[in-house]
Short mmCIF file of C-alpha atoms in Angstrom, two decimals:
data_model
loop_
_atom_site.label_atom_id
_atom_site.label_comp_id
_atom_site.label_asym_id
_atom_site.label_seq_id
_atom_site.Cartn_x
_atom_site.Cartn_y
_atom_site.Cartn_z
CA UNK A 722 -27.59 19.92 -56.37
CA UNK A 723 -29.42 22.30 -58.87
CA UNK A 724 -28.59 25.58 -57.27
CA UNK A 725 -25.30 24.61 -57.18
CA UNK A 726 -25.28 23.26 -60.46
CA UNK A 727 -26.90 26.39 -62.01
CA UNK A 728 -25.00 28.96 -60.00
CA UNK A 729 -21.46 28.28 -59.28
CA UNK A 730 -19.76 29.47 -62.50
CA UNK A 731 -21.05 32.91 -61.84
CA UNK A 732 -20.52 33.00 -58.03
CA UNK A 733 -16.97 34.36 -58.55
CA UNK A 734 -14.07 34.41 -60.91
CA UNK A 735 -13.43 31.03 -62.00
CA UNK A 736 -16.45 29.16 -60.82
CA UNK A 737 -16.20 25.46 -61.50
CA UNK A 738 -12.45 25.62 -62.27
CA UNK A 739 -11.46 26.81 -58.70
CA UNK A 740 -11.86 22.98 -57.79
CA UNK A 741 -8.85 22.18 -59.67
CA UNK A 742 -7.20 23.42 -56.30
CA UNK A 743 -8.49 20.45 -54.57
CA UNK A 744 -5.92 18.37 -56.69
CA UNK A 745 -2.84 19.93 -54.72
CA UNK A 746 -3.91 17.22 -52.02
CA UNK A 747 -2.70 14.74 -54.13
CA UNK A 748 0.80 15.77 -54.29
CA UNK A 749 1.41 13.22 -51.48
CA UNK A 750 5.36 12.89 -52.24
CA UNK A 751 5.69 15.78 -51.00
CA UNK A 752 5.18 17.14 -47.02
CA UNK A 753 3.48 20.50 -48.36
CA UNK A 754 1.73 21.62 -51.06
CA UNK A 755 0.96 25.35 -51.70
CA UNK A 756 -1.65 27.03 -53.75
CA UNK A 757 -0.50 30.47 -54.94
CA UNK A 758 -2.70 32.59 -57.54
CA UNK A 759 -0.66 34.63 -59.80
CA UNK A 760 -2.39 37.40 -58.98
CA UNK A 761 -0.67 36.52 -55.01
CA UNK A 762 2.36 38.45 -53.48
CA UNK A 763 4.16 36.80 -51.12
CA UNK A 764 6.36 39.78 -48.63
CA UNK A 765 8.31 37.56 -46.39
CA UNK A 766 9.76 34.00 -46.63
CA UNK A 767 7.16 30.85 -46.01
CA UNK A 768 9.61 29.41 -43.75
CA UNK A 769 8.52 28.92 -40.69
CA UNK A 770 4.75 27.97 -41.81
CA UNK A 771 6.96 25.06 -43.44
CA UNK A 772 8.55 24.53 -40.21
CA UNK A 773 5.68 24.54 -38.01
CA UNK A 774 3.77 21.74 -40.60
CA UNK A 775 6.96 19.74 -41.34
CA UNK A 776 8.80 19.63 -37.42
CA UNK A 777 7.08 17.48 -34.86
CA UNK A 778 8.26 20.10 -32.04
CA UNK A 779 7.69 23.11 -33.70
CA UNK A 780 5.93 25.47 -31.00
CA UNK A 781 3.37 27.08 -33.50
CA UNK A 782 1.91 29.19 -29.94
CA UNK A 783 5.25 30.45 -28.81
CA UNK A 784 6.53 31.69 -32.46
CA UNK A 785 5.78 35.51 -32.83
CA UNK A 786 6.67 34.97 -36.64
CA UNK A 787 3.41 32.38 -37.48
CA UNK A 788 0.30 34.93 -37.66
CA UNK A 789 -2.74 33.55 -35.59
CA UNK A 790 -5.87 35.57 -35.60
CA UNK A 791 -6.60 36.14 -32.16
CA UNK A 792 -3.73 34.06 -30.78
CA UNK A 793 -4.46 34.87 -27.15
CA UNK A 794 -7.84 33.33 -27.27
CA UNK A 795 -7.40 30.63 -29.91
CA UNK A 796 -3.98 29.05 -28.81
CA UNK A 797 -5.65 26.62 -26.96
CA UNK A 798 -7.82 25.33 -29.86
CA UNK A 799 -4.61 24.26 -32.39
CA UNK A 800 -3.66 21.03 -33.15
CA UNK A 801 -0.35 19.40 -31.93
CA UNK A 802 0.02 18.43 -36.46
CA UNK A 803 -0.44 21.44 -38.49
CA UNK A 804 -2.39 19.61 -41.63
CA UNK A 805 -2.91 23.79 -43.49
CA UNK A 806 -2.71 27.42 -43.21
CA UNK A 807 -4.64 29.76 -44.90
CA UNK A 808 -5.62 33.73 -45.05
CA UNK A 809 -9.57 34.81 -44.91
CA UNK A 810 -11.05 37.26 -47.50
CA UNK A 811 -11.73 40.17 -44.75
CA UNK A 812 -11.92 42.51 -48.33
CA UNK A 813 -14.76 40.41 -49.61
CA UNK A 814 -16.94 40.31 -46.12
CA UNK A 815 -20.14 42.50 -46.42
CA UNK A 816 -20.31 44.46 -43.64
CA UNK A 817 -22.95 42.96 -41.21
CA UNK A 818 -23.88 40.66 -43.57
CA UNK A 819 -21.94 37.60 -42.68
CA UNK A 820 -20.77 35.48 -39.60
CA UNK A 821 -17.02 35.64 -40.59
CA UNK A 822 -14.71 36.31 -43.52
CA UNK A 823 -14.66 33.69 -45.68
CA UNK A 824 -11.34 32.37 -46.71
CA UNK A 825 -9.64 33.45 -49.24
CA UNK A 826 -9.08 31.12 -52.07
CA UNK A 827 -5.66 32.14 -53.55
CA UNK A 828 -3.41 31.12 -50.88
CA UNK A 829 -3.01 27.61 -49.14
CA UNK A 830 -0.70 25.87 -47.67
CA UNK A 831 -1.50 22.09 -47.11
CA UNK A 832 -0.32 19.16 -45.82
CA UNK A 833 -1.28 16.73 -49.01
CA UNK A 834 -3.52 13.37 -48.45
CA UNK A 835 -5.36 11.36 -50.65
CA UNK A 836 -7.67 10.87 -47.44
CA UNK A 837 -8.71 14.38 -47.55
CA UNK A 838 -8.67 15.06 -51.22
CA UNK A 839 -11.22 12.01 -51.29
CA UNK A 840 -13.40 13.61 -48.97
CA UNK A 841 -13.60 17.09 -50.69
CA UNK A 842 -14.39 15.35 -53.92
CA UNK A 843 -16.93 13.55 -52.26
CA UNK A 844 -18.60 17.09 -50.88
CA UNK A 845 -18.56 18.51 -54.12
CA UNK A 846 -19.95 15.59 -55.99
CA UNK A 847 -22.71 15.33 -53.19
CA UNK A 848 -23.40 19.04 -54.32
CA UNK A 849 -25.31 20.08 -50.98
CA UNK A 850 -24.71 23.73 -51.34
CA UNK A 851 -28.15 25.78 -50.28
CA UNK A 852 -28.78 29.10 -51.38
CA UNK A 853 -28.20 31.64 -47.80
CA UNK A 854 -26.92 28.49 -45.52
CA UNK A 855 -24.05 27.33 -47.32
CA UNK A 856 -22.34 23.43 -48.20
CA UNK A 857 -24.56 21.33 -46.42
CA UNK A 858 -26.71 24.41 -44.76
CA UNK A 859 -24.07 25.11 -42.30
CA UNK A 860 -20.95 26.33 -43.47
CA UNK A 861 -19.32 28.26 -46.72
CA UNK A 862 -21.93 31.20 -47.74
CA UNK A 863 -19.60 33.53 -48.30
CA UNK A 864 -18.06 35.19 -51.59
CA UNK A 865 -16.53 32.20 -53.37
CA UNK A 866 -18.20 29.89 -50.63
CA UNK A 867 -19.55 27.56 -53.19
CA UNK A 868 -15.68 27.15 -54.51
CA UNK A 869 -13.05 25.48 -52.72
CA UNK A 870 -12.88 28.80 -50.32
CA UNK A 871 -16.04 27.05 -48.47
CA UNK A 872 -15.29 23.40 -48.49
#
């Protein structure tokens, strides 16, 4: 809890405040909820990302027009329920220096539930972020990892 504690309002922009995010899961009259920084530009409609978390036959694999990194080898791995979609931070990714690109914090689309929102919270208050292994020593050390981009 202390390296968190100590070093997460200098780990990016915002620190701390970036888990005011988490509160969009709450929004549960409504079927989606989306994050947006101001600093975000949005080039073609959200549509079909609605579509494909709001219709129960929506076929997310067969739609050129939802972007899936690497569809041909991850369309077997999605859900049947979309629950979020999200973009990763390739700009922030230190070349050779991390697993993967992190994502990236100022765009989220997401299906909103108390149930989850709950179980964020409890992540954060837990506070099991390690220095080089990430929440919990397995996953989110990346840049803004220790933010909501990691949980």
């Amino acid at each position: 809890k202390e390296f968190l504690r100590e070093h997460i309002d200098g780990a990016s922009c915002c620190g701390r405040k970036e888990f005011i995010k988490l509160y969009a899961y709450t929004l549960v009259d409504h079927p989606v909820a989306v994050i947006l920084d101001l600093d975000s530009l949005v080039l073609k409609p959200l549509d079909d990302l609605f579509d494909a978390m709001i219709l129960e036959d929506y076929d997310v694999v067969g739609s050129s027009l939802i972007p899936i990194h690497d569809k041909k080898n991850n369309a077997m791995n999605l859900p049947k329920k979309i629950d979020a979609f999200y973009t990763r931070d390739y700009n922030m990714v230190n070349a050779g220096g991390e697993k993967y690109a992190g994502v990236q914090g100022g765009f989220l689309m997401a299906r909103p539930s108390e149930a989850i929102f709950e179980e964020y919270i409890d992540i954060v208050l837990e506070g099991d972020y390690r220095e080089g292994q990430g929440w919990g020593g397995h996953y989110g050390y990346f840049f803004g990892g220790m933010q909501i981009q990691g949980i």
